[in-house]
Amino acid sequence: FAREGARIFSFTNKLLYPRSSLAAYVASSSPRVASAAARRGGGLVVIAISERAPFAEWCSAGGECVLLDESGFSFQRARGDLLPENTPIFFGGEPKSGEHFISPNKFAELRDALIAAARVGLSVKEVARGEANDFSITLADGAEARFVLSPEVAALFLELPATLAAANLRISGGSVSPQLEYLDLRFGDQVVFKRK
């Protein structure tokens, strides 16, 4: 702040510090920082930092991984990071800290689809990004569910138990029973599947 030019009062004065500039600087200092706030506390300037919480891992085929938060923003794993149980692993592209896996709006659709899949009993192990908006998830038994990312995809997963029941299939043990090789949700109101 001393480099900001001549001023009647210095920005280093604890009563006149530039709160928003200080918070913005701290927030931009590391991809792990989700937000920062500054305030004066007695004779001190107090900086409060909130870190990003891991939602998934984003890995390359070579095994290099970074963590993703709920907005799809990537950051480096730190010692002591605890991942939620059954954290899905995302594949597609080369993971780099400080970037988004896909745009935040599209990631919200993907996150909602994964939450819907878990709600109906599917256990998602991996998420793979195909071309354009094509995605697939690998289930507990290795079966694959393919879908096009859209605002409606979460609803498709929520309707899946009823759709599968019409074909004498059910969701059991994190996957579909009897076992499938894949199921495809890319055709609007139809679900195409192939048995093993």
PDB file of N, CA, C and O in Angstrom, residues 71-98:
ATOM      1  N   SER A  71     -17.994 -25.244  -7.011  1.00  0.00           N
ATOM      2  CA  SER A  71     -18.196 -24.443  -8.224  1.00  0.00           C
ATOM      3  C   SER A  71     -17.360 -24.970  -9.388  1.00  0.00           C
ATOM      4  O   SER A  71     -17.431 -24.440 -10.485  1.00  0.00           O
ATOM      5  N   GLY A  72     -16.553 -26.016  -9.134  1.00  0.00           N
ATOM      6  CA  GLY A  72     -15.701 -26.571 -10.179  1.00  0.00           C
ATOM      7  C   GLY A  72     -14.352 -25.893 -10.278  1.00  0.00           C
ATOM      8  O   GLY A  72     -13.586 -26.142 -11.209  1.00  0.00           O
ATOM      9  N   PHE A  73     -13.990 -25.044  -9.309  1.00  0.00           N
ATOM     10  CA  PHE A  73     -12.709 -24.353  -9.288  1.00  0.00           C
ATOM     11  C   PHE A  73     -11.662 -25.271  -8.682  1.00  0.00           C
ATOM     12  O   PHE A  73     -11.904 -25.927  -7.670  1.00  0.00           O
ATOM     13  N   SER A  74     -10.500 -25.333  -9.310  1.00  0.00           N
ATOM     14  CA  SER A  74      -9.465 -26.279  -8.870  1.00  0.00           C
ATOM     15  C   SER A  74      -8.436 -25.620  -7.960  1.00  0.00           C
ATOM     16  O   SER A  74      -8.124 -24.444  -8.109  1.00  0.00           O
ATOM     17  N   PHE A  75      -7.921 -26.420  -7.036  1.00  0.00           N
ATOM     18  CA  PHE A  75      -6.875 -25.964  -6.129  1.00  0.00           C
ATOM     19  C   PHE A  75      -6.045 -27.160  -5.695  1.00  0.00           C
ATOM     20  O   PHE A  75      -6.499 -28.298  -5.747  1.00  0.00           O
ATOM     21  N   GLN A  76      -4.801 -26.891  -5.282  1.00  0.00           N
ATOM     22  CA  GLN A  76      -3.882 -27.949  -4.876  1.00  0.00           C
ATOM     23  C   GLN A  76      -4.320 -28.588  -3.565  1.00  0.00           C
ATOM     24  O   GLN A  76      -4.843 -27.920  -2.682  1.00  0.00           O
ATOM     25  N   ARG A  77      -4.089 -29.864  -3.479  1.00  0.00           N
ATOM     26  CA  ARG A  77      -4.353 -30.592  -2.238  1.00  0.00           C
ATOM     27  C   ARG A  77      -3.275 -30.223  -1.224  1.00  0.00           C
ATOM     28  O   ARG A  77      -2.104 -30.103  -1.556  1.00  0.00           O
ATOM     29  N   ALA A  78      -3.689 -30.050   0.025  1.00  0.00           N
ATOM     30  CA  ALA A  78      -2.741 -29.738   1.094  1.00  0.00           C
ATOM     31  C   ALA A  78      -2.730 -30.873   2.101  1.00  0.00           C
ATOM     32  O   ALA A  78      -3.686 -31.649   2.188  1.00  0.00           O
ATOM     33  N   ARG A  79      -1.652 -30.968   2.835  1.00  0.00           N
ATOM     34  CA  ARG A  79      -1.569 -31.974   3.878  1.00  0.00           C
ATOM     35  C   ARG A  79      -2.722 -31.759   4.850  1.00  0.00           C
ATOM     36  O   ARG A  79      -3.016 -30.643   5.251  1.00  0.00           O
ATOM     37  N   GLY A  80      -3.404 -32.806   5.183  1.00  0.00           N
ATOM     38  CA  GLY A  80      -4.519 -32.694   6.111  1.00  0.00           C
ATOM     39  C   GLY A  80      -5.877 -32.525   5.450  1.00  0.00           C
ATOM     40  O   GLY A  80      -6.884 -32.514   6.126  1.00  0.00           O
ATOM     41  N   ASP A  81      -5.906 -32.358   4.113  1.00  0.00           N
ATOM     42  CA  ASP A  81      -7.195 -32.273   3.418  1.00  0.00           C
ATOM     43  C   ASP A  81      -7.935 -33.592   3.560  1.00  0.00           C
ATOM     44  O   ASP A  81      -7.391 -34.649   3.245  1.00  0.00           O
ATOM     45  N   LEU A  82      -9.138 -33.535   4.051  1.00  0.00           N
ATOM     46  CA  LEU A  82      -9.971 -34.719   4.154  1.00  0.00           C
ATOM     47  C   LEU A  82     -11.033 -34.656   3.072  1.00  0.00           C
ATOM     48  O   LEU A  82     -11.768 -33.680   2.989  1.00  0.00           O
ATOM     49  N   LEU A  83     -11.077 -35.692   2.247  1.00  0.00           N
ATOM     50  CA  LEU A  83     -12.068 -35.733   1.183  1.00  0.00           C
ATOM     51  C   LEU A  83     -13.323 -36.424   1.683  1.00  0.00           C
ATOM     52  O   LEU A  83     -13.243 -37.375   2.461  1.00  0.00           O
ATOM     53  N   PRO A  84     -14.491 -35.948   1.234  1.00  0.00           N
ATOM     54  CA  PRO A  84     -15.721 -36.641   1.621  1.00  0.00           C
ATOM     55  C   PRO A  84     -15.678 -38.100   1.169  1.00  0.00           C
ATOM     56  O   PRO A  84     -15.030 -38.432   0.164  1.00  0.00           O
ATOM     57  N   GLU A  85     -16.356 -38.962   1.908  1.00  0.00           N
ATOM     58  CA  GLU A  85     -16.412 -40.374   1.530  1.00  0.00           C
ATOM     59  C   GLU A  85     -17.029 -40.498   0.144  1.00  0.00           C
ATOM     60  O   GLU A  85     -17.949 -39.764  -0.213  1.00  0.00           O
ATOM     61  N   ASN A  86     -16.528 -41.428  -0.661  1.00  0.00           N
ATOM     62  CA  ASN A  86     -16.990 -41.645  -2.035  1.00  0.00           C
ATOM     63  C   ASN A  86     -16.840 -40.400  -2.906  1.00  0.00           C
ATOM     64  O   ASN A  86     -17.704 -40.083  -3.716  1.00  0.00           O
ATOM     65  N   THR A  87     -15.733 -39.672  -2.737  1.00  0.00           N
ATOM     66  CA  THR A  87     -15.474 -38.498  -3.562  1.00  0.00           C
ATOM     67  C   THR A  87     -15.265 -38.936  -5.003  1.00  0.00           C
ATOM     68  O   THR A  87     -14.412 -39.776  -5.280  1.00  0.00           O
ATOM     69  N   PRO A  88     -16.058 -38.389  -5.943  1.00  0.00           N
ATOM     70  CA  PRO A  88     -15.863 -38.786  -7.340  1.00  0.00           C
ATOM     71  C   PRO A  88     -14.572 -38.201  -7.911  1.00  0.00           C
ATOM     72  O   PRO A  88     -14.099 -37.157  -7.471  1.00  0.00           O
ATOM     73  N   ILE A  89     -14.031 -38.902  -8.893  1.00  0.00           N
ATOM     74  CA  ILE A  89     -12.837 -38.445  -9.593  1.00  0.00           C
ATOM     75  C   ILE A  89     -13.266 -38.014 -10.991  1.00  0.00           C
ATOM     76  O   ILE A  89     -13.941 -38.757 -11.704  1.00  0.00           O
ATOM     77  N   PHE A  90     -12.885 -36.806 -11.387  1.00  0.00           N
ATOM     78  CA  PHE A  90     -13.229 -36.266 -12.690  1.00  0.00           C
ATOM     79  C   PHE A  90     -12.040 -36.429 -13.634  1.00  0.00           C
ATOM     80  O   PHE A  90     -10.904 -36.217 -13.240  1.00  0.00           O
ATOM     81  N   PHE A  91     -12.334 -36.809 -14.866  1.00  0.00           N
ATOM     82  CA  PHE A  91     -11.308 -36.910 -15.895  1.00  0.00           C
ATOM     83  C   PHE A  91     -11.712 -36.053 -17.082  1.00  0.00           C
ATOM     84  O   PHE A  91     -12.890 -35.939 -17.404  1.00  0.00           O
ATOM     85  N   GLY A  92     -10.774 -35.498 -17.748  1.00  0.00           N
ATOM     86  CA  GLY A  92     -11.021 -34.681 -18.926  1.00  0.00           C
ATOM     87  C   GLY A  92     -10.144 -33.452 -18.880  1.00  0.00           C
ATOM     88  O   GLY A  92     -10.203 -32.680 -17.932  1.00  0.00           O
ATOM     89  N   GLY A  93      -9.305 -33.275 -19.874  1.00  0.00           N
ATOM     90  CA  GLY A  93      -8.386 -32.143 -19.883  1.00  0.00           C
ATOM     91  C   GLY A  93      -7.225 -32.370 -18.940  1.00  0.00           C
ATOM     92  O   GLY A  93      -7.104 -33.415 -18.315  1.00  0.00           O
ATOM     93  N   GLU A  94      -6.368 -31.388 -18.856  1.00  0.00           N
ATOM     94  CA  GLU A  94      -5.217 -31.454 -17.959  1.00  0.00           C
ATOM     95  C   GLU A  94      -5.486 -30.588 -16.744  1.00  0.00           C
ATOM     96  O   GLU A  94      -5.654 -29.382 -16.867  1.00  0.00           O
ATOM     97  N   PRO A  95      -5.559 -31.186 -15.563  1.00  0.00           N
ATOM     98  CA  PRO A  95      -5.889 -30.405 -14.366  1.00  0.00           C
ATOM     99  C   PRO A  95      -4.788 -29.420 -13.989  1.00  0.00           C
ATOM    100  O   PRO A  95      -3.612 -29.768 -13.991  1.00  0.00           O
ATOM    101  N   LYS A  96      -5.194 -28.187 -13.709  1.00  0.00           N
ATOM    102  CA  LYS A  96      -4.278 -27.153 -13.241  1.00  0.00           C
ATOM    103  C   LYS A  96      -4.950 -26.402 -12.118  1.00  0.00           C
ATOM    104  O   LYS A  96      -6.144 -26.123 -12.169  1.00  0.00           O
ATOM    105  N   SER A  97      -4.181 -26.078 -11.098  1.00  0.00           N
ATOM    106  CA  SER A  97      -4.706 -25.317  -9.971  1.00  0.00           C
ATOM    107  C   SER A  97      -5.073 -23.912 -10.431  1.00  0.00           C
ATOM    108  O   SER A  97      -4.384 -23.312 -11.241  1.00  0.00           O
ATOM    109  N   GLY A  98      -6.207 -23.410  -9.916  1.00  0.00           N
ATOM    110  CA  GLY A  98      -6.615 -22.051 -10.242  1.00  0.00           C
ATOM    111  C   GLY A  98      -7.482 -21.942 -11.481  1.00  0.00           C
ATOM    112  O   GLY A  98      -7.699 -20.841 -11.986  1.00  0.00           O
TER     113      GLY A  98
END
